[in-house]
XYZ file of C-alpha atoms in Angstrom:
759
model
C 21.783 102.869 -210.497
C 19.478 105.811 -211.249
C 19.879 109.027 -209.253
C 17.132 108.971 -206.621
C 18.758 111.111 -204.089
C 15.770 113.529 -203.884
C 13.465 110.732 -202.984
C 15.806 109.302 -200.451
C 16.406 112.675 -198.856
C 12.707 112.959 -198.182
C 12.413 109.496 -196.827
C 15.515 109.818 -194.632
C 13.735 112.237 -192.295
C 11.682 110.740 -189.532
C 8.113 110.212 -190.633
C 5.591 109.046 -187.969
C 2.620 107.193 -189.197
C -0.667 109.123 -188.932
C -3.125 107.532 -186.505
C -6.843 108.200 -186.672
C -8.469 109.470 -183.484
C -8.770 106.736 -180.960
C -6.598 103.605 -180.664
C -7.512 100.514 -182.610
C -9.899 98.180 -180.860
C -8.611 94.651 -181.534
C -11.523 92.319 -182.007
C -13.690 94.344 -184.363
C -13.289 96.250 -187.606
C -14.042 99.901 -186.626
C -14.290 101.339 -190.161
C -14.228 99.827 -193.608
C -13.609 103.114 -195.429
C -11.215 104.693 -192.922
C -7.945 103.037 -191.991
C -7.147 102.416 -188.357
C -3.651 103.525 -189.080
C -2.004 105.401 -191.930
C 1.452 103.872 -192.338
C 2.755 105.863 -195.419
C 1.706 109.185 -196.709
C 2.819 110.817 -199.983
C 5.936 112.925 -200.309
C 5.800 115.264 -203.313
C 4.910 113.010 -206.281
C 5.917 109.834 -204.572
C 3.441 107.477 -202.805
C 3.214 103.930 -201.618
C 1.724 100.989 -203.510
C 1.530 97.169 -203.025
C 2.467 96.668 -199.334
C 3.164 93.550 -197.471
C 3.785 92.897 -193.806
C 5.478 90.362 -191.530
C 6.551 89.995 -187.884
C 10.294 89.898 -187.301
C 11.839 87.478 -184.820
C 12.274 90.289 -182.312
C 8.526 91.129 -182.530
C 8.867 94.123 -184.702
C 6.290 94.496 -187.475
C 7.857 95.244 -190.903
C 5.976 96.651 -193.910
C 7.554 96.814 -197.305
C 6.035 98.537 -200.339
C 6.637 100.019 -203.750
C 7.562 103.696 -203.607
C 6.995 105.486 -206.886
C 5.165 108.350 -208.614
C 2.562 106.109 -210.214
C 1.104 102.620 -210.322
C 3.479 101.629 -213.156
C 6.469 103.751 -213.526
C 10.240 103.856 -214.176
C 11.491 105.130 -210.843
C 10.139 102.750 -208.240
C 12.081 101.379 -205.269
C 11.301 99.118 -202.393
C 11.164 100.775 -198.873
C 10.530 99.274 -195.402
C 8.963 100.731 -192.332
C 9.160 99.394 -188.838
C 6.741 99.328 -185.895
C 7.815 98.386 -182.309
C 4.353 98.854 -180.708
C 2.160 96.376 -182.538
C 1.373 98.585 -185.509
C 0.161 101.750 -183.813
C 3.071 103.870 -184.894
C 5.621 103.529 -187.632
C 9.202 104.564 -188.335
C 10.519 106.527 -191.222
C 11.100 104.578 -194.387
C 14.292 102.721 -195.150
C 15.143 102.070 -198.865
C 16.150 98.431 -199.081
C 15.970 97.869 -202.906
C 16.864 100.360 -205.604
C 18.313 98.801 -208.667
C 18.555 100.217 -212.162
C 15.084 98.779 -212.877
C 11.761 99.743 -211.616
C 11.649 97.664 -208.430
C 8.066 96.751 -207.418
C 5.514 94.506 -205.721
C 7.549 93.509 -202.742
C 6.613 90.738 -200.358
C 8.313 89.783 -197.102
C 8.206 86.679 -194.941
C 9.977 85.114 -191.973
C 11.490 81.656 -191.986
C 11.278 79.376 -188.959
C 14.886 80.275 -188.097
C 14.007 84.070 -188.060
C 15.656 84.798 -191.423
C 13.666 87.352 -193.386
C 13.159 86.883 -197.106
C 12.169 89.751 -199.419
C 10.950 89.105 -202.974
C 9.997 91.447 -205.702
C 10.133 91.830 -209.495
C 11.957 94.212 -211.758
C 10.242 96.159 -214.524
C 11.374 98.139 -217.530
C 9.016 100.680 -218.976
C 8.094 99.827 -222.630
C 9.269 96.264 -222.116
C 7.535 94.977 -219.049
C 8.430 92.667 -216.202
C 11.983 91.306 -216.295
C 12.735 88.930 -213.435
C 12.055 88.024 -209.842
C 14.642 88.543 -207.072
C 15.131 87.643 -203.466
C 17.124 89.247 -200.608
C 17.610 88.005 -197.083
C 18.197 89.473 -193.671
C 19.439 87.698 -190.571
C 19.228 90.671 -188.252
C 15.421 91.492 -188.236
C 15.778 93.659 -191.342
C 18.569 95.996 -190.155
C 20.717 94.798 -193.122
C 20.166 92.906 -196.249
C 22.370 90.618 -198.531
C 22.686 91.140 -202.236
C 19.764 89.820 -204.225
C 19.624 86.518 -206.057
C 17.557 86.064 -209.246
C 14.925 83.344 -209.209
C 15.473 80.858 -212.028
C 12.595 80.331 -214.392
C 11.697 79.018 -217.882
C 9.381 82.032 -218.394
C 10.286 84.679 -220.889
C 9.558 87.213 -218.160
C 8.455 86.694 -214.566
C 6.704 88.590 -211.805
C 5.530 88.021 -208.254
C 2.811 89.455 -206.065
C 2.715 87.154 -203.051
C 5.218 85.992 -200.529
C 7.420 82.974 -200.397
C 6.177 80.096 -198.187
C 8.149 77.595 -196.103
C 6.964 74.030 -196.248
C 6.751 71.521 -193.480
C 9.535 69.522 -195.271
C 11.837 72.599 -195.199
C 11.602 73.514 -198.855
C 10.625 76.941 -199.850
C 8.269 77.887 -202.707
C 8.012 81.158 -204.505
C 4.830 81.830 -206.615
C 5.740 83.330 -210.036
C 3.672 84.333 -213.005
C 4.647 85.278 -216.535
C 4.583 84.002 -220.058
C 6.438 81.298 -221.982
C 7.947 82.608 -225.107
C 5.407 82.493 -227.983
C 2.483 81.847 -225.704
C 0.067 84.841 -225.478
C -1.318 84.168 -222.025
C 0.060 84.403 -218.482
C 0.611 81.246 -216.432
C 1.252 80.700 -212.755
C 4.291 78.647 -211.641
C 6.200 77.816 -208.521
C 9.995 77.689 -208.125
C 11.535 75.636 -205.296
C 14.530 76.353 -203.040
C 15.998 73.558 -200.975
C 18.653 75.735 -199.307
C 16.534 78.286 -197.505
C 16.341 80.659 -200.363
C 20.031 80.920 -201.313
C 19.308 79.522 -204.756
C 16.178 79.083 -206.891
C 17.034 76.777 -209.797
C 14.853 76.962 -212.812
C 14.900 73.168 -213.043
C 12.590 73.092 -209.970
C 9.938 75.146 -211.638
C 6.409 73.605 -211.932
C 3.329 75.063 -213.622
C 0.695 75.710 -211.066
C -2.162 76.992 -213.322
C -2.320 77.658 -217.110
C -5.138 77.884 -219.597
C -5.574 78.085 -223.297
C -8.311 80.702 -223.096
C -7.464 82.965 -220.130
C -4.346 84.036 -218.369
C -3.444 82.971 -214.835
C -1.337 85.183 -212.639
C -0.905 86.885 -209.155
C -1.285 83.618 -207.258
C -0.974 83.314 -203.456
C -0.104 80.051 -201.918
C -0.210 78.441 -198.438
C 0.519 74.960 -196.974
C -2.646 73.882 -195.206
C -1.350 70.448 -194.062
C 1.851 68.538 -194.553
C 2.285 68.496 -198.434
C -1.196 70.004 -199.139
C -0.824 73.410 -200.694
C -3.651 75.639 -201.809
C -3.324 78.407 -204.280
C -5.706 81.258 -205.110
C -5.145 82.653 -208.570
C -6.160 85.719 -210.508
C -7.398 85.333 -214.045
C -6.881 87.607 -216.978
C -9.691 87.551 -219.597
C -13.108 85.993 -219.451
C -15.199 87.171 -216.557
C -12.169 87.740 -214.355
C -13.216 85.225 -211.799
C -10.533 83.796 -209.440
C -9.469 80.158 -209.345
C -8.515 77.694 -206.660
C -5.778 75.051 -207.235
C -4.472 72.373 -204.920
C -1.276 70.269 -204.632
C -0.994 67.268 -202.331
C 2.774 66.522 -202.865
C 4.551 69.681 -201.621
C 3.942 71.491 -204.942
C 5.482 68.883 -207.241
C 2.283 68.649 -209.190
C -1.043 70.662 -209.215
C -4.690 69.815 -209.870
C -6.999 71.483 -212.291
C -8.008 75.070 -211.463
C -11.522 75.399 -210.035
C -13.441 78.566 -210.758
C -14.664 80.621 -207.854
C -17.479 83.121 -207.311
C -15.089 85.980 -206.642
C -13.113 88.307 -208.961
C -9.713 88.052 -207.346
C -6.723 90.239 -207.585
C -3.533 89.682 -205.546
C -4.809 86.946 -203.151
C -3.142 86.093 -199.892
C -3.852 83.097 -197.618
C -2.400 81.350 -194.603
C -3.546 78.841 -192.080
C -4.162 80.131 -188.572
C -1.771 78.057 -186.385
C -3.370 75.579 -184.132
C -6.733 75.737 -185.848
C -8.465 74.407 -188.932
C -9.026 78.040 -190.187
C -7.473 79.456 -193.350
C -7.402 83.326 -193.643
C -8.020 84.348 -197.227
C -8.002 87.835 -198.557
C -7.918 89.575 -201.994
C -8.762 92.661 -203.822
C -12.292 92.375 -205.382
C -12.144 93.776 -208.893
C -15.304 95.267 -210.208
C -16.757 95.815 -206.751
C -19.060 98.901 -206.415
C -16.915 99.753 -203.434
C -13.663 100.061 -205.324
C -11.171 97.316 -205.672
C -12.248 96.391 -202.120
C -10.002 94.354 -199.748
C -12.131 91.326 -199.138
C -11.788 88.512 -196.575
C -13.321 85.020 -196.510
C -12.426 82.652 -193.758
C -11.836 79.134 -195.031
C -11.481 75.823 -193.290
C -9.605 72.565 -193.797
C -11.512 70.044 -195.866
C -14.356 72.614 -196.376
C -15.244 73.956 -199.872
C -14.920 77.500 -200.902
C -18.694 77.814 -200.841
C -18.924 77.104 -197.111
C -17.579 80.542 -196.297
C -18.849 84.040 -196.763
C -17.083 87.232 -197.782
C -16.827 90.488 -196.013
C -15.173 93.775 -197.009
C -12.205 94.936 -194.900
C -11.466 98.151 -196.726
C -13.474 99.986 -199.396
C -13.301 103.175 -201.359
C -16.207 103.607 -203.737
C -15.074 104.448 -207.247
C -11.387 103.811 -206.538
C -9.910 101.148 -208.826
C -6.295 101.579 -207.868
C -6.253 100.259 -204.329
C -5.972 97.024 -202.275
C -3.186 94.434 -202.722
C -3.248 93.452 -199.060
C -0.852 91.825 -196.750
C -1.821 90.450 -193.406
C 0.074 89.449 -190.263
C -1.064 87.652 -187.090
C -0.337 89.901 -184.124
C -1.460 87.255 -181.592
C -3.317 83.937 -181.701
C -6.441 85.891 -182.886
C -5.602 89.493 -183.698
C -4.684 90.519 -187.236
C -3.341 93.596 -188.945
C -3.986 93.950 -192.708
C -2.183 96.659 -194.823
C -3.196 97.859 -198.250
C -2.797 100.962 -200.484
C -5.238 103.440 -201.826
C -3.894 105.542 -204.701
C -6.880 107.891 -204.515
C -5.991 108.866 -200.967
C -2.213 108.354 -201.714
C -1.757 106.314 -198.552
C -0.776 102.899 -197.345
C -3.231 102.084 -194.504
C -3.868 99.307 -191.975
C -6.903 97.820 -190.434
C -6.895 95.820 -187.199
C -9.270 92.895 -186.862
C -9.893 89.629 -185.113
C -10.396 86.096 -186.505
C -13.992 86.217 -185.267
C -14.788 89.146 -187.533
C -14.342 86.871 -190.566
C -16.178 83.849 -189.123
C -19.352 85.643 -188.189
C -22.560 85.655 -190.228
C -23.438 89.322 -189.734
C -27.047 88.629 -190.763
C -29.230 90.302 -193.400
C -29.482 93.998 -193.924
C -32.617 95.198 -192.139
C -35.054 96.876 -194.493
C -35.302 100.074 -192.556
C -37.187 101.792 -195.333
C -39.927 99.211 -195.297
C -40.089 99.317 -191.579
C -40.363 103.115 -191.651
C -43.193 102.993 -194.234
C -44.983 100.317 -192.098
C -44.757 102.314 -188.910
C -42.663 99.667 -187.231
C -39.794 102.210 -187.046
C -40.102 105.786 -185.971
C -37.666 108.754 -186.083
C -37.304 111.739 -183.849
C -34.959 114.305 -185.421
C -34.353 118.024 -185.972
C -32.982 117.191 -189.379
C -36.332 117.850 -191.050
C -35.540 120.304 -193.900
C -37.348 119.697 -197.104
C -37.641 121.415 -200.481
C -39.850 120.823 -203.483
C -36.706 121.222 -205.588
C -35.166 118.193 -203.974
C -38.015 115.713 -203.394
C -35.592 112.949 -202.241
C -34.378 115.072 -199.233
C -36.074 114.288 -195.963
C -36.185 112.149 -192.919
C -36.803 108.904 -194.714
C -33.898 109.439 -197.196
C -31.554 108.042 -194.558
C -32.992 104.605 -195.396
C -33.290 104.874 -199.246
C -29.992 103.130 -200.052
C -28.610 106.039 -202.035
C -25.349 107.818 -201.201
C -26.240 110.782 -203.489
C -26.019 114.131 -201.751
C -29.655 114.977 -202.414
C -30.799 111.728 -200.733
C -29.988 112.956 -197.235
C -31.641 114.424 -194.179
C -30.560 117.944 -193.324
C -30.934 120.526 -190.517
C -30.895 124.013 -192.040
C -28.259 125.117 -189.532
C -24.885 123.822 -188.456
C -24.336 121.107 -185.902
C -25.400 120.065 -183.372
C -28.159 117.843 -184.765
C -29.579 114.560 -183.813
C -31.396 111.704 -185.490
C -32.988 109.040 -183.234
C -34.394 105.775 -184.496
C -36.817 103.585 -182.542
C -36.965 100.146 -183.955
C -40.029 99.321 -181.805
C -38.526 95.889 -180.946
C -35.250 94.584 -179.784
C -32.612 93.617 -182.394
C -29.311 91.934 -182.285
C -27.040 94.096 -184.395
C -23.678 92.839 -185.678
C -22.847 95.416 -188.413
C -23.501 99.193 -188.695
C -23.338 101.240 -191.784
C -23.045 105.020 -191.699
C -22.720 107.757 -194.322
C -22.635 111.313 -193.004
C -23.070 114.464 -195.148
C -21.553 113.436 -198.507
C -18.480 115.358 -199.611
C -18.254 117.426 -196.446
C -16.419 116.853 -193.177
C -18.572 116.129 -190.240
C -18.010 114.763 -186.677
C -20.589 112.517 -185.261
C -21.164 109.892 -182.542
C -23.607 106.990 -183.017
C -25.128 105.433 -179.877
C -27.149 102.316 -179.201
C -29.632 101.934 -176.421
C -32.255 99.482 -175.136
C -34.524 102.063 -173.497
C -33.889 105.284 -175.252
C -32.662 106.823 -172.011
C -29.311 105.211 -171.207
C -26.990 105.555 -174.183
C -23.568 104.601 -172.793
C -20.380 105.063 -174.863
C -20.621 105.576 -178.654
C -20.929 102.459 -180.776
C -19.226 104.438 -183.588
C -17.408 107.736 -183.852
C -16.266 110.083 -186.659
C -14.011 113.073 -186.279
C -13.792 115.469 -189.274
C -14.726 112.580 -191.556
C -15.564 113.031 -195.204
C -17.717 110.040 -195.988
C -18.455 109.564 -199.671
C -19.770 106.035 -199.166
C -21.342 103.885 -196.427
C -18.713 103.121 -193.847
C -19.232 99.845 -191.902
C -18.302 98.764 -188.418
C -18.168 95.005 -187.717
C -18.874 94.409 -184.132
C -16.879 91.718 -182.373
C -19.998 90.713 -180.479
C -23.614 91.191 -181.321
C -25.048 94.457 -179.949
C -28.543 94.565 -178.288
C -30.259 97.522 -179.846
C -33.745 99.142 -179.996
C -32.754 102.843 -180.340
C -30.097 104.305 -182.523
C -28.970 107.913 -182.015
C -26.779 109.811 -184.489
C -25.400 112.930 -182.822
C -23.751 115.235 -185.262
C -21.368 117.341 -183.200
C -19.582 119.398 -185.846
C -20.459 120.083 -189.525
C -19.259 122.074 -192.542
C -22.427 124.138 -193.158
C -25.690 122.381 -192.476
C -25.698 119.208 -190.533
C -26.521 116.273 -192.685
C -27.023 112.488 -192.465
C -27.048 110.376 -195.635
C -27.443 106.684 -194.772
C -27.886 104.383 -191.834
C -27.748 100.581 -192.360
C -28.124 97.865 -189.746
C -27.355 94.209 -190.205
C -28.561 91.527 -187.780
C -31.684 89.947 -186.595
C -34.777 90.862 -184.651
C -34.640 89.496 -181.119
C -37.586 87.266 -180.659
C -40.116 88.407 -178.013
C -39.769 86.656 -174.709
C -42.402 83.937 -173.995
C -45.191 84.457 -171.549
C -45.708 81.914 -168.751
C -48.659 81.063 -166.495
C -49.239 78.477 -163.817
C -52.179 76.798 -162.187
C -52.784 76.751 -159.269
C -51.069 79.809 -157.970
C -52.262 79.294 -154.369
C -50.355 76.857 -152.124
C -50.859 73.212 -152.959
C -49.591 69.829 -151.860
C -50.165 68.541 -155.418
C -48.490 69.473 -158.626
C -48.519 72.793 -160.634
C -49.159 72.918 -164.388
C -46.966 75.517 -166.135
C -47.904 76.749 -169.587
C -45.658 78.735 -171.919
C -47.010 80.903 -174.710
C -44.394 81.574 -177.385
C -44.670 84.292 -180.042
C -45.415 83.183 -183.581
C -42.002 84.233 -184.894
C -40.131 81.937 -182.468
C -38.524 79.341 -184.677
C -37.313 77.344 -181.631
C -39.126 77.125 -178.273
C -36.964 76.194 -175.436
C -37.101 75.973 -171.642
C -34.921 74.896 -168.731
C -35.669 73.965 -165.135
C -33.314 75.053 -162.446
C -30.519 75.900 -164.879
C -30.615 72.454 -166.459
C -30.281 71.735 -170.179
C -32.491 73.472 -172.729
C -35.474 71.356 -173.645
C -37.957 71.733 -176.542
C -41.370 72.802 -175.344
C -44.172 70.646 -176.586
C -46.894 71.370 -174.051
C -47.735 72.274 -170.504
C -45.125 71.200 -167.920
C -46.197 69.396 -164.833
C -44.100 70.640 -161.965
C -43.984 68.163 -159.095
C -41.543 70.258 -157.091
C -40.735 73.880 -156.685
C -38.126 75.374 -159.054
C -37.226 78.098 -161.474
C -38.261 77.755 -165.122
C -36.605 79.812 -167.790
C -38.031 80.011 -171.331
C -36.550 81.341 -174.492
C -37.780 82.181 -178.030
C -34.955 81.406 -180.410
C -34.829 82.319 -184.093
C -33.338 80.167 -186.834
C -30.326 82.505 -186.769
C -29.662 81.446 -183.162
C -30.791 84.791 -181.731
C -32.440 84.268 -178.322
C -34.976 86.363 -176.589
C -34.266 87.512 -173.027
C -35.172 84.805 -170.573
C -38.721 84.638 -169.320
C -38.541 83.461 -165.723
C -41.241 81.905 -163.596
C -40.532 80.528 -160.109
C -42.728 77.854 -158.773
C -42.746 78.147 -155.008
C -46.298 77.184 -153.969
C -45.764 73.368 -153.809
C -45.774 72.344 -150.185
C -45.775 68.692 -149.122
C -44.365 69.176 -145.680
C -46.813 69.035 -142.838
C -46.592 71.795 -140.115
C -44.417 71.374 -137.066
C -46.776 71.266 -134.060
C -46.305 71.123 -130.251
C -49.010 71.142 -127.494
C -48.262 73.513 -124.590
C -49.712 73.505 -121.100
C -49.352 76.811 -119.440
C -46.666 77.696 -122.113
C -44.577 74.486 -121.552
C -44.443 71.669 -124.042
C -46.561 68.751 -122.785
C -45.141 65.900 -124.717
C -47.438 62.778 -124.730
C -48.855 63.461 -121.212
C -48.946 65.797 -118.220
C -50.362 65.644 -114.701
C -52.082 68.351 -112.789
C -53.896 68.784 -109.422
C -57.492 69.648 -109.709
C -57.007 73.029 -108.127
C -54.150 73.915 -110.519
C -54.561 76.489 -113.224
C -54.385 74.929 -116.839
C -54.495 76.614 -120.204
C -53.745 74.688 -123.447
C -52.054 76.370 -126.435
C -50.532 75.100 -129.694
C -47.078 76.085 -131.009
C -47.313 75.562 -134.876
C -44.960 76.625 -137.661
C -44.815 75.938 -141.455
C -41.763 77.112 -143.474
C -43.467 76.979 -146.817
C -47.167 77.867 -147.176
C -47.882 78.962 -143.602
C -50.461 77.908 -140.978
C -53.954 78.069 -142.219
C -55.970 76.753 -139.153
C -55.642 75.327 -135.669
C -58.449 73.201 -133.898
C -58.190 71.894 -130.368
C -60.473 69.516 -128.558
C -60.642 68.524 -124.799
C -62.220 65.119 -124.504
C -63.601 65.517 -128.000
C -65.311 68.828 -127.321
C -64.041 72.022 -129.114
C -61.657 73.972 -126.986
C -60.499 77.603 -127.688
C -56.813 77.585 -127.069
C -55.543 79.711 -124.142
C -58.892 79.345 -122.271
C -58.337 78.480 -118.586
C -59.675 75.010 -117.762
C -61.604 74.333 -114.468
C -60.173 71.009 -113.285
C -62.242 70.852 -110.088
C -64.283 67.753 -109.991
C -62.585 66.342 -113.069
C -60.120 63.824 -111.687
C -58.791 61.137 -114.027
C -57.356 61.029 -117.574
C -58.419 63.506 -120.232
C -57.509 63.706 -123.900
C -56.448 66.955 -125.512
C -55.937 66.955 -129.327
C -54.898 69.545 -131.829
C -55.315 69.394 -135.643
C -53.238 71.941 -137.550
C -53.454 72.654 -141.357
C -51.142 74.639 -143.491
C -52.293 76.669 -146.515
C -51.411 73.765 -148.849
C -53.699 71.356 -146.983
C -51.090 69.380 -145.172
C -52.356 68.256 -141.732
C -50.498 67.550 -138.471
C -52.350 66.151 -135.399
C -50.982 66.070 -131.869
C -52.592 64.319 -128.869
C -51.703 64.288 -125.211
C -53.147 62.778 -122.045
C -53.844 65.166 -119.139
C -54.063 63.397 -115.778
C -56.056 65.432 -113.239
C -55.108 64.276 -109.748
C -56.917 64.810 -106.400
C -56.613 63.635 -102.686
C -58.218 64.266 -99.318
C -56.125 67.305 -98.678
C -57.043 68.729 -102.082
C -60.702 68.141 -101.228
C -60.216 69.863 -97.904
C -58.719 72.802 -99.791
C -61.724 72.838 -102.160
C -64.114 72.880 -99.089
C -62.236 75.903 -97.809
C -62.342 77.637 -101.180
C -66.041 76.926 -101.637
C -66.753 78.203 -98.142
C -64.729 81.342 -98.878
C -66.688 81.946 -102.063
C -70.018 81.408 -100.378
C -70.783 78.260 -102.312
C -70.673 76.073 -99.176
C -72.583 76.968 -96.007
C -72.722 75.424 -92.493
C -73.869 73.217 -91.090
C -73.105 71.153 -94.181
C -69.665 72.528 -94.450
C -68.852 71.346 -91.009
C -70.346 67.911 -91.582
C -68.291 67.438 -94.704
C -65.098 68.663 -92.946
C -65.651 66.135 -90.141
C -66.118 63.333 -92.717
C -62.823 64.197 -94.425
C -61.030 64.344 -91.075
C -62.193 60.828 -90.333
C -60.951 59.825 -93.795
C -57.551 61.340 -93.140
C -57.369 59.558 -89.731
C -58.103 56.114 -91.197
C -55.783 56.659 -94.048
C -52.960 57.471 -91.711
C -53.452 54.154 -90.039
C -53.687 52.348 -93.432
C -57.333 51.387 -93.025
C -58.561 51.942 -96.482
C -61.916 50.280 -95.964
C -62.715 52.607 -92.976
C -61.496 55.549 -95.014
C -63.853 54.537 -97.948
C -66.758 54.151 -95.341
C -66.294 57.682 -94.098
C -65.957 58.974 -97.686
C -69.194 57.260 -98.339
C -70.678 59.173 -95.377
C -69.282 62.337 -97.035
C -71.269 61.466 -100.163
C -74.466 60.837 -98.128
C -74.176 64.248 -96.498
C -73.602 66.055 -99.736
C -76.215 64.208 -101.660
C -79.053 63.855 -99.198
C -78.704 66.317 -96.407
C -78.198 69.803 -97.703
C -80.678 72.450 -98.003
C -80.781 74.146 -101.314
C -78.902 77.162 -100.055
C -76.098 75.217 -98.335
C -74.028 74.241 -101.540
C -74.013 75.274 -105.131
C -74.619 72.728 -107.849
C -71.082 73.069 -109.262
C -69.442 72.594 -105.910
C -71.731 69.710 -105.153
C -70.868 68.022 -108.493
C -67.120 68.558 -108.100
C -67.031 67.222 -104.569
C -69.114 64.191 -105.472
C -66.764 63.365 -108.401
C -63.729 63.673 -106.193
C -65.143 61.418 -103.544
C -66.262 58.744 -105.947
C -62.763 58.874 -107.673
C -61.034 58.332 -104.373
C -63.359 55.573 -103.153
C -62.798 53.711 -106.431
C -59.080 53.935 -105.838
C -59.291 52.545 -102.307
C -61.749 49.724 -103.111
C -60.243 46.350 -104.302
């Protein structure tokens, strides 16, 4: 055992993990160049490399990693850190492996029974890798057993990925190394049938080997019972990664299939209860450093069906990555990695949806700016003939060079506001602040340029030397983007803004004919913009239907129309409500003196009578009302003179609503008279001067005789005297004794009564 007391002394003290400002937001990747949490920082010359992570049976998160002075050294040990709050904070380090070798590249996993297995390999400077070893813990990592050496036929062996537990209970550990006398690495698996207590070399099977390139650093996962998938790093050639499958629990393996990614240290596992396979690796040769890269896979789907996204980048840094990922919940993830340039082990929170989304193409902001379809309002307008690439438009030129930035020739605050002139659905934002200098800034999105809400992205004393990306958990509706630089070292600067997503199609325009009330149908036309790839509408929240031409609406309803792009981005709903179709006739009642008449009503001829109509229409409203009395037009509410009009009369009302629906109501008005009524009329006419004596006296005498005979039941005699009444009124009067109207009324009454008395 080498003397490492100095290192252990440093690690023994409590070290709390450094958290960036703001707690992680599960469900989206906040930064691709800034860790959500820094788990390990350097101590003197020592720093962390090659981390892995698992969740213990008690819920604690455990990170193990190599602790050494350099990537390959002679003094490395394996340490473990613990989080009891879901990865937000971390304990001080506990040394769990420190042999006489250089102990490195640790991986940790949990068996179904809660047992933890730690695997790593030993290394001797000047000689190389020696062997692979395994320790176990049955108390959530508080204590560890002595190690056992994994048997192998390789001359030397190493490991970079965790042990897996198969559905049949066996364990497989992925090794790589060389057979004596063979110049190239190969990948193998060794099986344990006793939960990792022993790893006999007789169980070893070659997973991948080639006569032209080396195969190493494989990661493995059981996708379905007996079906194991491996991702393998290659050494030599074009450095492409490979995919290998076994369908017999790892007893045999198919031929390696070349992939379109340059893979170092892959990891993969199936998301429980789904057909999704999380796959991550460190992309060698990437312009963003050896970037931690993720591609979500699916059962029975080829590699090409997925797409890759960067989880953590550091431009120009080659010594970084080697990720380990753990499920925090059914959907939330924490991925850990190292960055030797920053001398840290960091962690990034994400959600499964982050790796399934198609974030869309990068918007060509430069072309939009040049075409005038994007405008900028900013106080970062400094220019210089010495630096021709400095200016407002440099923010879109794709260069992270310092002199391809926009500057304000004073310190912050400074602002840079972009108007995209149309609505966009943004799923990914890239930002580079002033290169090489610390700045603080908030980036806001808005639909109207007035209401900005909370920042979509924030930086606090950040030194961005590359474009930093945020992957939004859900697409963001954006027209305006505001970068507000709140603090700066020297002049305020902005280097790059990138947006990924799709233009939101313009909403359709709808028109209808007729717009006035109608008892027919309405024709609705929808005009879609040319850039609408799909043209859809729905009626009354029903299913979306393809629009092929004008819609004939036979009833009222709400129509919603959408322009949809091939990317599935929908416009806001254009809404048109049809409410002018009215097929219901008005409700109508005839009223006599304000009381509903029904089908008929009776009145004495000296009664007062005025006819009105009560009409209502709940939809288009009453348009017109026409009333007739015995077929002649009648103005409703006008008082009718019933004198001299005995008998049945017909009153009719025709009511139209604004849509043309018609309701007609008819009632019979029976005007009644008798001798006493006639005597009352004589008195009224006399009082008004329309009847003079001696005619008035003669008529009164005739009516008295009529009353006398009626009281005796002698109708014929009554009719005779009423006939005398008629003779007096027709033949005897002087012109000034009775008015024409009184004469006509009394004659009509007399004739009406005589007719009633005569058989």
